[in-house]
Every structure is written in structure tokens, then in C-alpha cells.
Amino acid sequence: MKSLITPLALLGLATGSLAHAAPDGGTLFARNCASCHASGPGHPGTARLIIDSGPDVAVLEQRSDLNAERVTTAVRQGFQMMPPFRRTELSDAEVKAIARWLSAPKSKR
Amino acid sequence: MSALLPPGVSAQQFAQALTAMRAVVGPEWVFANDEDITAYSDHFAFEDVSVNLASAIAAPLGLDQITRIIAIARDHQIPVWAISTGRNLAYGGSAPRKHGTLTLDLKRNNRILEVNEELAYAVVEPGVSFFQLYRHLREIGSKLWIDTPSPGWGGIMGNMLERGVGYTPYGDRFMWQCGMQVVLADGTVVDTGMAAQDGSQTGNHTYRYGSGPWIDGIFTQSNFGIVTKVGIQLMPEPPGYRPFLVTFAEDEDIAPVSDLIRPLKMTHVIPNAAVTCSLNLEAATSLDRTKYHVDAGPLPEAARRRMMADLNVGKWNFYAALYGPEPVMDAHWEVIRDSFATVKGARFFTADDRKGDVVFGYRTKLMRGEPNMTEFGILNWMPNGAHLGFSPVAPVDGKTALDQYRLAEAICNRHGFDYTGMFIVGFRAMHHIVEPIFSRSDEDQRSRLITMVTELIDEAAKRGYGEYRGHLSFMDQIAGTYGWGDNALMKLSQRIKRALDPTGIMAPGKSGIWPEKASS
């Protein structure tokens, strides 16, 4: 029978902050946005956009009509049921990276 | 800069205080412009957001900065409202109770200070989210599980201090709190439990009581101090896991179902914080309301029956899981099946039966502590959706469960809202979470919501039901329902408040506890 506790040599493992220097926009999107905005069922932001605007524009990372300013406004001010993300949650540089990534021509991904 | 001032503080005093705070945290971590202040308001507000705005925000990093900011606030008599990650949606978000309070945003303090695999606990700072700890454990190859609420983006510490619950066997999350560090209004830093010993390094997060009075509980849902780190015990990955669903066809079934759950929970045959969900909670997550009912007002019975058929669910839907070695799960499953089969129309589903089912999928994740955001999708029940929480407690007792459900349903329907709710089952009590969904852009709905929740709280109290937690706007009313003995409990809280925070700078009004000089 499998042990109830699988011991690992991690006793007292100390870890540092996870808020390191800003990674790329795609990684930031995956960490901060994808749980609501990824493709497929079970993602509330995607589901909302399907209802409001149809499936063709529901998945943010597949869209080609987003510009950085629009993304930044939605992140900082919130959009409908989505609350704003504050500077302590995402720095200006991180929001900029996400906005740039979402608004980049899709062929460059 | 915002024109809003903390109560009783002059513009000059406030400007001086903010200058001093900028010198502590750096100018980029004090926010006083309108856009930033609005970002700290209650995004799900049903009242005008301008009644609960922060005057400014300071975001210190580390214990030294936190204590120095508190000292400045104390010197200038500026009330502060601490937030960890600032979600708390449905209960007021990150907004302060008192207009003009300065918000202390602790989100930058986001270190996971320790993970102890052998003794199964972690120590976290206020800014650590459920997603963050979960990812960290997977990244280091840990076999420990966390417990998470249905939206996983919130903070572990903040949710624990609000006594929020989850869905694994560690679902009563504060039960697994062990050790905390608190900053008091006078700047004193207290490590509780075993950590109060000089040089204590072992056992700080395995035995929480230490010696003498155990005080950690008074820092939950209170304004007696600011918690700056907390220990949380974690569940070792079990050798087996089997989520399941039992559906029940009729509204009245909540009574026998709750009675059947009681012995199964008290004997740990069902080990987790299981949940009995209403039809509307299931539907709101995955259906478009307009396809069933386009008119104002609650869904008619015929529409509810259609939703049941389309989703292949019941009026009530009980999600639970088995954990452990296969023979143990086999044995427990027989007991559970035999129990619920006594309810006419009960249907049983395993993971194999519900492949591709969005709701079963996210419940499967929640009951093994995997954070996700799927339940946030209930807000899609209407455009620009939001919800609030009315959350009375009930013993695990069928008669009470049915009475609470009927009461909440009748009042919700009379005010034009669908009943959307669930009973999260602890060992002897249930959190009955009623989540009326409304449109943020519908002024009439928002107005009706205030009247409705006021009535819900009063009518519940008349029957002896009290809430486990409340929205900012109803904290005074809820506190008033716990008024036995000439408000003896509140008077005790106020005596503690005066002793620990004599000038009343810590979160005035939290849970109805006001400093002497302030009022709602």
C-alpha cells in the first residue's frame, strides 16, 4: 500500500519571494489571466465574451484586434465583473508586458 | 491627489503623514490619485462606491516598514484598514468600512517563508495567494495539498482570518492555522503560541496553543491588530481520491439529505468539507439564463425543470470525495450509497460518469485543493454580474436546513432574485452560503438587494440563525443580532479594543466594533 505520507528531503525548506523581475508577457498571462481567459469551458472571462460577442473573439490570446491601451485599461480599471488589478498585484512593467504580448501580431508568437 | 481626508484629520496633517509614509516605503508605494483609490473600492458594490473609499493607500514591505507606517498613522490619528490580497469579493472587496480610512496594502509581502514536508505545514506572508502556494508546492515536488476556496486568486491569510472555508478534509481552514505574528496598534510585535518562547525554533507550527490563554482567534474578523505572517497546516496527499456526486430531484430533499450527511460526517466516512449545491448554482456556472427566462424576476418552476434535464443534475447536488487506500474507499462508498439511496430519486455519479462536465470538473479540483476560477462564472448569470454573500450557519440538521432554504428562497424571490446557494458541510455545522447574483449596472437591482439582505438578516435572527461572516454594509446589523445579555459579547470586544487600540486607528467598524470616538 502506498504510504500515507511520501517523505521528501524538504524539511524546513525556506523559499524566497515569487515576485521576481518581470518575466515575459506570455508567462504573466498564464499566471495571472489564464484561469479566467484561457480557451475551453470553465473559464469565466472566455464564457462571458462568448455570450456578449461570440466565440470568434472570446479567447484573448487568439485575438488580433486588441491594442495595448485597451488591455491596460481593462487590467487597471477592471471590466464588467472583472475587478481591477492593482500596482501591488501587477507592476506597470508587468501590465505593459501582458498588453504587448496580447496585442502583438499573432504570427510573431 | 485625492481630496478625501481621514475623519478628523486636516489636509495639512494628512499631507505630512503621507510625506512621512513615502519616506518609509518609497514614493512609488503610496497611492493617492483617483484611479488607484478607485482600484481599492468594492468592485461588487451595490451601494454607491463613494461611501467606502480609502483616502490613500500605503504598501509597506516587511515588518519594519509595517510598524513604521503604523507609528505614523498613530501619530497623526489616521485610521488604517489592512488588506492582504484584497479580494474578499461579495463581502466588501478591499474597501474600508469607514469612509476615508487609509488602506494598508500588504500584498507585496508575498513570501512563502517555509514549507515543511515532513510535518506538513507552510508559513506564509499576507500577500501569498492560493494559486501561488499551490504552484510552489508543485514546483518543488511536494506531496502536500492545500485547501482552497472556489476562486483561487484570493489570499491564504486574509481568507483564513475571515474564517473562510474550502472543500478538502482541511476545509475549515482556520482549524489548521498554527502560529501567527501580529502587530498591535502601539507597535508591539507578538509571536503567538510556541513561537513566544525565546529562541523557539521547533514546534511553532505543529502545536498552536503554547501555554496560557490562546489568543489567535481574537485576531480573526477583528480590528485588534494586523497579522503579518501565519502558519497553515497542510494535508498530505492521500493514497487514493474518488470524487462523487449524488443528485436529488426535489427542493424538500435538502432535509433528508442533511440528516443523512450528519452521521457520515461525524464519523469521518465522508472526510471532506462536502457541499450540497442548489440547482441555480450549477446552472449559473454553465448556462445562459436568457435561454431559460428572459423576464425579470426569479426563474419559474418549468424553467428550473428544463435546466435540471439539460445539465443532468438535481434540485440539490451533493459533491463529496473519498480519500485513502482503495479498500477503505470501497467500504465507505458502500455505506454512503446505502445511506443516500433511501432518498427517492437519488442518483449517483463518479468521475467516469461525468467526463467533460464543467461543474464536476472544478469540484473535483477543489476537493483535492487545486485552485481554479470556474465558479466565478456564476457571474455570467447576467451581464456585468456580481454577487454578495449572505451566510447563515446551520447545524447539520434537516429541519433547520429546509427552514433556512425556504426562508432565503422566499425572500430572494419576493425581491425578484433567484435563490442561488449551497450548504458547505463541516462536522457539526453547515455554512449556508446564499449568493444572490445581480447586475452591477442595474440600479434598481442594487437597491432591492440592500432591502433584501437587511430583511434576510433580520428574519434569520428571529429564528435564531446568525451569519458566520458579513458584508461591510451589514456588519453593524449582523453584530446587533449577537446582542444577548445587553450586548455582552460586543461590550467585551469593545473592552479588548480599548485596551489594545485606545485611539482606535485599527480598522474602525470591522465586524461592528467601533472605537469610542468613531461611529458608523
XYZ file of C-alpha atoms in Angstrom:
629
model
C 0.000 0.000 0.000
C 1.201 3.449 -0.781
C 2.415 5.354 2.235
C 0.104 7.975 3.650
C 2.956 10.441 3.630
C 5.626 10.384 0.984
C 8.691 11.811 2.690
C 10.835 14.234 0.760
C 14.068 15.803 1.876
C 12.450 19.197 2.136
C 12.276 19.626 5.875
C 12.346 23.296 6.753
C 12.702 24.373 3.165
C 12.909 28.129 3.051
C 11.815 29.878 -0.080
C 12.085 33.409 -1.282
C 9.545 35.731 -2.801
C 7.921 34.617 -6.010
C 7.664 38.203 -7.184
C 10.860 38.277 -9.208
C 11.721 40.618 -12.057
C 9.041 40.765 -14.719
C 9.053 37.722 -16.984
C 7.621 37.773 -20.469
C 4.018 38.682 -21.208
C 3.014 35.138 -22.092
C 4.190 33.793 -18.744
C 2.495 36.633 -16.895
C -0.721 35.991 -18.786
C -0.565 32.292 -17.917
C -0.045 33.079 -14.223
C -2.480 35.944 -13.789
C -5.105 35.818 -16.520
C -5.444 32.323 -17.994
C -7.555 30.888 -15.177
C -10.372 33.122 -16.424
C -9.342 33.780 -20.028
C -7.914 30.541 -21.434
C -9.759 28.703 -24.165
C -12.277 25.994 -23.392
C -15.089 25.640 -20.869
C -14.661 26.541 -17.219
C -13.054 29.936 -17.876
C -15.461 32.699 -16.794
C -13.937 35.532 -18.835
C -13.965 33.481 -22.005
C -17.537 32.369 -21.306
C -18.658 35.986 -20.832
C -17.115 37.048 -24.136
C -18.828 34.150 -25.908
C -22.187 35.375 -24.598
C -21.516 39.040 -25.387
C -19.555 38.901 -28.619
C -19.434 35.334 -29.891
C -16.799 32.608 -29.894
C -14.567 34.224 -32.520
C -13.403 36.940 -30.136
C -13.751 35.095 -26.832
C -10.195 33.830 -26.359
C -7.966 36.836 -25.706
C -4.674 35.257 -26.723
C -6.131 34.291 -30.103
C -7.424 37.762 -30.939
C -5.755 40.081 -33.377
C -7.813 43.193 -32.638
C -6.512 44.005 -29.149
C -4.317 47.018 -28.622
C -2.085 47.653 -25.647
C -4.027 50.653 -24.401
C -7.295 48.716 -24.298
C -5.696 45.836 -22.409
C -4.038 48.183 -19.922
C -7.313 49.974 -19.219
C -9.151 46.690 -18.615
C -6.442 45.436 -16.259
C -6.079 48.646 -14.283
C -9.727 49.724 -14.155
C -11.471 46.367 -14.355
C -14.028 45.350 -16.930
C -17.560 44.363 -16.025
C -17.303 41.502 -13.490
C -13.501 41.548 -13.556
C -12.065 43.716 -10.774
C -9.019 45.907 -11.397
C -5.525 44.583 -10.799
C -3.629 46.982 -8.545
C 0.008 48.038 -8.739
C 0.898 45.760 -5.845
C -0.502 42.813 -7.802
C 0.938 43.647 -11.207
C 3.557 46.354 -11.727
C 3.272 48.809 -14.594
C 6.069 46.908 -16.347
C 4.185 43.627 -15.950
C 0.922 45.084 -17.266
C 2.858 46.540 -20.177
C 4.369 43.127 -20.932
C 0.947 41.450 -20.887
C -0.558 44.194 -23.055
C 2.298 43.973 -25.537
C 2.009 40.199 -25.716
C -1.756 40.224 -26.261
C -1.581 42.953 -28.897
C 1.391 41.516 -30.799
C 0.766 40.163 -34.286
C -0.065 36.507 -33.797
C 2.448 35.325 -36.381
C 5.259 36.577 -34.124
C 4.399 34.263 -31.215
C -4.181 63.785 -5.136
C -7.441 62.670 -3.609
C -9.456 65.376 -1.852
C -10.774 62.802 0.591
C -9.383 63.012 4.110
C -9.458 60.593 7.022
C -12.128 61.615 9.533
C -10.920 64.339 11.891
C -7.618 64.857 10.060
C -6.781 68.175 8.385
C -5.419 68.393 4.852
C -2.116 69.617 6.222
C -1.810 66.792 8.742
C -2.698 64.230 6.096
C -0.159 65.632 3.641
C 2.507 65.482 6.346
C 1.610 61.895 7.144
C 1.765 60.816 3.504
C 5.141 62.517 3.128
C 6.401 60.579 6.136
C 4.972 57.333 4.743
C 6.626 57.931 1.363
C 9.929 58.283 3.159
C 9.395 54.834 4.689
C 8.082 52.804 1.742
C 9.320 54.876 -1.195
C 7.156 57.355 -3.126
C 6.026 54.721 -5.607
C 4.279 52.728 -2.868
C 1.943 55.427 -1.586
C -1.080 55.899 -3.824
C -3.339 58.926 -3.566
C -4.659 59.513 -7.080
C -8.244 58.810 -8.026
C -7.545 55.863 -10.341
C -5.569 53.994 -7.698
C -8.094 54.771 -4.978
C -10.926 53.525 -7.181
C -8.989 50.289 -7.711
C -9.279 49.708 -3.967
C -13.057 50.185 -3.861
C -15.574 47.345 -3.695
C -15.922 46.126 -7.270
C -19.146 44.318 -6.338
C -20.627 47.298 -4.510
C -24.406 47.606 -4.514
C -24.290 50.959 -2.755
C -22.528 53.984 -4.217
C -18.814 53.108 -4.102
C -18.028 56.628 -2.966
C -19.357 55.879 0.547
C -16.493 53.475 1.312
C -13.385 54.895 -0.314
C -9.854 54.922 1.015
C -8.251 58.329 1.411
C -4.927 56.887 0.246
C -3.042 53.602 0.154
C 0.348 52.688 1.610
C 2.006 49.449 0.593
C 4.843 48.648 3.007
C 7.259 45.768 2.517
C 8.488 43.905 5.565
C 7.819 44.081 9.268
C 9.973 47.155 9.834
C 8.093 49.214 7.246
C 4.734 47.968 8.522
C 5.466 49.004 12.099
C 6.815 52.386 10.983
C 3.700 53.073 8.897
C 1.544 52.139 11.891
C 3.559 54.571 14.012
C 2.947 57.402 11.549
C -0.762 56.571 11.415
C -0.866 56.540 15.206
C 0.970 59.857 15.485
C -1.434 61.521 13.048
C -4.563 59.690 14.259
C -5.189 58.219 10.824
C -7.291 55.023 10.822
C -5.861 52.167 8.719
C -7.580 49.209 7.042
C -5.179 46.350 6.298
C -5.737 44.059 3.315
C -3.675 41.056 2.256
C -4.584 40.410 -1.371
C -7.757 42.491 -1.230
C -10.220 40.158 -2.932
C -12.954 39.402 -0.360
C -15.454 39.929 -3.165
C -19.080 39.556 -2.049
C -18.103 40.772 1.436
C -16.832 44.248 0.569
C -13.714 43.634 -1.511
C -10.780 45.747 -0.387
C -12.898 48.740 0.630
C -12.678 50.027 4.204
C -15.711 50.109 6.485
C -15.201 53.797 7.321
C -15.021 56.337 4.520
C -11.613 57.994 4.359
C -9.687 55.254 6.158
C -6.148 54.758 4.849
C -5.677 51.329 3.278
C -2.604 49.349 4.250
C -1.961 47.030 1.310
C 0.201 44.077 2.386
C 0.162 42.299 -0.995
C 3.861 42.970 -1.616
C 4.638 40.758 1.367
C 4.278 37.579 -0.638
C 6.980 35.237 0.590
C 6.374 31.597 1.344
C 8.660 31.549 4.355
C 8.743 27.818 4.948
C 7.387 24.538 3.664
C 7.891 21.611 5.994
C 7.222 18.433 4.082
C 7.684 16.045 6.985
C 5.432 17.853 9.452
C 3.134 19.088 6.674
C 2.799 22.834 7.102
C 3.732 26.112 5.472
C 4.353 29.606 6.791
C 3.186 32.444 4.594
C 3.060 36.209 4.477
C -0.171 38.133 3.846
C 0.264 38.508 0.090
C 0.531 34.799 -0.742
C -2.417 33.610 -2.821
C -3.848 30.108 -3.013
C -2.621 29.861 -6.604
C 0.886 30.872 -5.518
C 1.254 28.314 -2.733
C -0.278 25.578 -4.879
C 2.136 26.281 -7.752
C 5.064 26.480 -5.400
C 4.296 23.088 -3.870
C 4.044 21.507 -7.309
C 7.266 23.195 -8.463
C 9.297 21.826 -5.545
C 7.823 18.346 -5.927
C 5.909 18.465 -2.659
C 3.260 15.879 -1.898
C 1.309 18.309 0.257
C -2.140 19.606 -0.643
C -3.584 22.989 0.173
C -7.230 23.782 0.834
C -8.694 26.473 -1.402
C -11.930 28.442 -1.731
C -13.727 28.290 -5.060
C -11.986 31.349 -6.559
C -8.294 30.587 -6.051
C -6.938 34.081 -6.589
C -7.523 35.240 -3.015
C -5.033 35.333 -0.178
C -4.484 32.422 2.181
C -4.026 34.567 5.258
C -6.836 37.021 4.587
C -9.326 34.272 3.852
C -8.234 32.326 6.917
C -8.638 35.402 9.101
C -12.162 35.819 7.731
C -12.701 32.162 8.680
C -13.432 31.206 5.078
C -13.885 27.550 4.207
C -12.874 25.187 1.430
C -13.699 21.706 0.248
C -10.933 19.259 1.217
C -10.768 17.430 4.560
C -8.940 20.595 5.754
C -11.896 22.724 4.651
C -12.369 24.514 7.989
C -9.158 26.328 7.217
C -8.747 28.261 10.436
C -8.848 24.940 12.293
C -5.453 24.286 10.654
C -3.932 27.665 11.493
C -0.893 27.288 13.732
C 1.111 30.273 14.887
C 0.821 33.875 13.822
C 2.686 37.139 14.109
C 0.662 40.234 14.950
C 1.494 43.943 15.013
C -0.516 45.855 17.599
C -1.540 49.480 17.399
C 1.255 50.583 19.737
C 3.840 48.892 17.522
C 4.310 45.793 19.672
C 5.077 42.677 17.616
C 3.683 39.441 19.071
C 4.516 35.900 18.005
C 1.799 33.613 19.320
C 1.837 30.019 20.576
C 5.148 28.163 20.831
C 6.987 30.940 18.983
C 6.601 33.151 22.051
C 9.420 31.187 23.677
C 12.815 32.827 23.435
C 14.764 31.085 20.717
C 11.919 28.751 19.846
C 12.562 27.094 16.514
C 10.726 23.819 16.658
C 7.063 23.187 17.131
C 5.927 26.705 16.250
C 3.612 25.364 13.599
C 2.752 21.926 14.969
C 1.148 22.914 18.295
C -0.729 26.170 18.273
C -1.698 26.770 21.877
C 1.614 27.301 23.677
C 0.886 27.996 27.316
C -1.683 30.311 28.847
C -4.605 31.897 27.016
C -4.755 31.079 23.319
C -5.290 34.431 21.679
C -5.008 33.802 17.942
C -8.767 33.640 17.490
C -9.322 37.230 18.572
C -7.356 38.412 15.533
C -9.884 36.859 13.138
C -12.734 39.035 11.805
C -11.495 41.725 14.178
C -9.637 45.017 14.406
C -7.317 44.274 17.327
C -4.073 44.021 15.351
C -2.522 43.359 11.946
C -1.379 39.822 11.227
C 1.883 39.747 9.306
C 2.534 36.023 8.945
C 0.722 32.809 9.671
C 1.366 29.086 9.822
C -1.007 26.784 7.972
C -1.005 23.025 8.262
C -1.338 21.135 5.007
C -2.860 17.805 4.063
C -0.529 15.023 2.933
C -1.511 13.615 -0.433
C -3.675 10.557 0.242
C -3.030 7.227 -1.472
C -6.348 7.427 -3.266
C -9.001 10.012 -4.213
C -12.520 9.471 -5.563
C -14.841 12.460 -6.055
C -18.521 11.716 -6.466
C -21.873 13.432 -6.965
C -25.308 12.462 -5.703
C -28.273 14.358 -7.161
C -31.687 14.808 -5.568
C -34.788 15.748 -7.509
C -36.880 17.858 -5.148
C -36.393 21.083 -3.195
C -37.542 19.406 0.034
C -34.809 16.785 -0.265
C -32.385 19.144 1.470
C -33.962 17.928 4.727
C -33.349 14.164 4.491
C -30.049 14.710 2.703
C -28.726 16.896 5.533
C -29.862 14.366 8.130
C -28.119 11.578 6.235
C -24.927 13.595 5.904
C -24.644 14.201 9.657
C -23.526 10.719 10.795
C -21.378 10.267 7.693
C -19.508 13.455 8.513
C -19.270 12.967 12.270
C -17.748 9.507 11.791
C -15.433 10.746 9.009
C -16.883 8.318 6.481
C -17.088 11.494 4.390
C -13.869 13.255 5.389
C -14.034 16.461 3.381
C -15.961 19.704 3.642
C -18.590 18.413 1.257
C -21.191 20.659 -0.324
C -24.850 20.447 -1.229
C -25.376 22.854 -4.129
C -28.639 24.318 -5.356
C -29.693 23.877 -8.954
C -29.132 27.547 -9.661
C -25.508 27.413 -8.551
C -24.937 24.584 -11.019
C -26.783 26.379 -13.785
C -25.206 29.789 -13.298
C -21.747 28.317 -13.798
C -22.503 26.860 -17.191
C -25.793 28.052 -18.677
C -27.050 31.269 -20.250
C -30.012 32.441 -18.159
C -31.702 34.131 -21.103
C -32.202 30.741 -22.754
C -34.489 29.767 -19.861
C -36.071 33.008 -18.690
C -35.955 36.439 -20.286
C -38.321 38.274 -17.962
C -37.409 39.993 -14.744
C -37.908 38.031 -11.566
C -36.958 34.556 -10.471
C -36.989 31.544 -12.761
C -40.319 29.728 -12.916
C -40.512 26.059 -11.978
C -40.821 24.886 -15.587
C -37.561 26.608 -16.490
C -35.841 25.043 -13.482
C -37.005 21.586 -14.571
C -35.580 22.213 -18.047
C -32.247 23.249 -16.580
C -32.171 20.082 -14.471
C -32.714 17.960 -17.579
C -30.194 19.855 -19.693
C -27.489 19.618 -17.048
C -28.464 16.125 -15.849
C -28.463 17.357 -12.238
C -30.982 17.722 -9.418
C -32.562 20.457 -7.370
C -29.816 19.625 -4.880
C -26.424 18.226 -5.814
C -24.131 16.761 -3.201
C -20.414 16.762 -4.014
C -18.028 14.882 -1.745
C -14.977 12.670 -2.072
C -13.325 9.619 -0.625
C -9.670 9.738 0.369
C -7.423 6.871 1.358
C -6.425 3.336 0.494
C -8.654 1.579 -2.035
C -10.228 -0.932 0.403
C -11.153 1.880 2.782
C -12.731 3.895 -0.020
C -14.603 0.792 -1.243
C -16.031 0.206 2.211
C -17.005 3.838 2.750
C -18.613 4.067 -0.677
C -20.970 1.213 0.202
C -22.074 2.981 3.378
C -22.600 6.283 1.547
C -24.517 4.703 -1.315
C -26.780 2.758 1.037
C -27.486 5.914 3.041
C -28.435 8.234 0.184
C -30.304 5.528 -1.737
C -33.044 5.889 0.870
C -33.973 9.245 -0.700
C -36.380 8.679 -3.566
C -34.846 9.674 -6.888
C -31.238 9.853 -5.661
C -28.757 9.296 -8.489
C -25.060 8.530 -8.075
C -22.232 9.675 -10.332
C -18.496 9.040 -10.332
C -15.789 10.812 -12.313
C -16.229 8.302 -15.143
C -19.906 9.216 -15.384
C -19.282 12.978 -15.594
C -16.428 13.249 -18.110
C -16.491 16.680 -19.742
C -18.849 18.113 -17.110
C -17.516 21.585 -16.244
C -19.047 21.696 -12.785
C -17.980 18.200 -11.766
C -14.542 19.059 -13.146
C -13.983 22.125 -10.990
C -15.490 20.468 -7.920
C -13.058 17.584 -8.463
C -10.219 20.102 -8.411
C -11.500 21.938 -5.338
C -11.894 18.769 -3.272
C -8.218 17.962 -3.895
C -7.131 21.542 -3.206
C -6.401 22.619 -6.762
C -7.266 26.317 -7.144
C -9.248 27.443 -10.160
C -11.648 30.230 -11.121
C -14.511 28.291 -12.694
C -17.133 29.118 -10.056
C -16.512 32.816 -10.670
C -18.512 32.021 -13.836
C -21.751 32.221 -11.849
C -21.463 35.955 -12.506
C -22.239 35.221 -16.136
C -25.793 34.551 -14.983
C -26.434 38.111 -16.080
C -24.421 40.806 -17.883
C -21.978 42.764 -15.736
C -22.731 40.316 -12.924
C -21.721 40.457 -9.293
C -22.922 38.790 -6.139
C -22.822 39.173 -2.422
C -22.774 36.665 0.380
C -25.483 36.175 2.976
C -24.069 33.339 5.041
C -26.025 31.979 7.998
C -24.754 28.966 9.881
C -26.918 25.880 10.407
C -26.360 22.720 12.386
C -26.162 19.633 10.180
C -29.859 19.084 10.670
C -32.508 18.535 8.037
C -35.284 20.560 9.608
C -33.040 23.604 10.009
C -31.577 23.276 6.522
C -35.025 23.160 4.921
C -36.247 26.082 7.026
C -33.232 28.226 6.132
C -33.560 27.331 2.462
C -37.292 28.112 2.382
C -36.731 31.397 4.201
C -33.911 32.514 1.908
C -35.699 31.368 -1.252
C -38.933 33.160 -0.342
C -37.205 36.433 0.463
C -34.919 36.273 -2.588
C -37.858 35.516 -4.892
C -40.060 38.213 -3.374
C -37.366 40.773 -4.144
C -37.010 39.450 -7.689
C -33.856 37.357 -7.309
C -33.181 33.683 -7.909
C -32.119 31.631 -4.914
C -28.503 30.657 -5.564
C -26.897 28.866 -2.670
C -25.117 25.944 -1.122
C -24.594 24.241 2.204
C -20.903 23.568 2.901
C -20.809 20.819 5.482
C -18.434 20.810 8.422
C -18.562 18.144 11.085
C -21.497 19.539 13.042
C -22.378 22.775 11.289
C -23.021 23.952 7.765
C -22.164 27.261 6.152
C -25.278 28.124 4.198
C -23.896 30.449 1.541
C -26.655 32.367 -0.246
C -25.214 34.195 -3.242
C -27.778 36.434 -4.924
C -26.426 37.423 -8.325
C -27.144 40.927 -9.548
C -26.107 43.237 -12.340
C -23.614 45.921 -11.375
C -25.208 48.255 -13.909
C -28.814 47.768 -12.735
C -29.533 50.432 -10.130
C -32.944 49.000 -9.298
C -31.493 45.542 -8.604
C -28.777 47.004 -6.414
C -31.315 48.957 -4.413
C -33.571 45.912 -3.968
C -30.572 43.898 -2.855
C -29.975 46.161 0.144
C -33.587 45.822 1.279
C -33.476 42.088 0.685
C -30.322 41.367 2.663
C -31.472 43.597 5.511
C -34.637 41.504 5.667
C -32.716 38.212 5.354
C -30.516 39.068 8.329
C -33.455 40.180 10.478
C -35.726 37.266 9.607
C -32.894 34.775 10.109
C -32.128 36.274 13.517
C -35.782 35.954 14.564
C -35.424 32.215 14.004
C -32.116 32.058 15.860
C -29.859 31.902 12.808
C -26.691 34.002 12.741
C -24.197 34.725 9.956
C -20.621 33.458 10.077
C -19.361 36.491 8.145
C -20.857 39.572 6.660
C -20.520 42.246 4.008
C -19.165 45.646 5.098
C -22.574 47.224 4.644
C -24.230 44.789 7.049
C -21.541 44.367 9.705
C -23.322 46.559 12.250
C -26.643 44.842 11.655
C -25.126 41.372 11.954
C -23.223 42.339 15.095
C -26.539 43.528 16.525
C -28.048 40.068 16.075
C -25.459 38.729 18.532
C -26.754 41.020 21.252
C -27.758 38.621 24.023
C -27.204 39.810 27.596
C -27.406 43.516 26.843
C -24.807 43.170 24.073
C -22.368 41.443 26.415
C -20.292 39.977 23.586
C -19.896 43.287 21.767
C -19.105 45.047 25.036
C -16.324 42.538 25.639
C -14.954 43.163 22.134
C -15.061 46.901 22.782
C -13.149 46.471 26.047
C -10.470 44.499 24.210
C -10.470 47.177 21.508
C -9.939 49.969 24.005
C -7.129 48.044 25.703
C -5.236 47.164 22.532
C -6.059 50.164 20.372
C -7.066 53.046 22.647
C -7.001 55.672 19.903
C -8.955 53.453 17.536
C -6.725 53.534 14.457
C -7.111 49.863 13.521
C -9.915 49.155 11.015
C -12.732 51.113 12.662
C -16.071 49.395 12.259
C -14.750 45.950 11.357
C -17.372 43.380 12.421
C -19.330 46.196 14.070
C -16.516 47.026 16.513
C -16.107 50.790 16.619
C -13.670 52.847 18.629
C -15.286 55.162 21.145
C -14.734 58.344 19.174
C -15.999 56.997 15.851
C -19.329 55.696 14.678
C -20.835 54.259 11.554
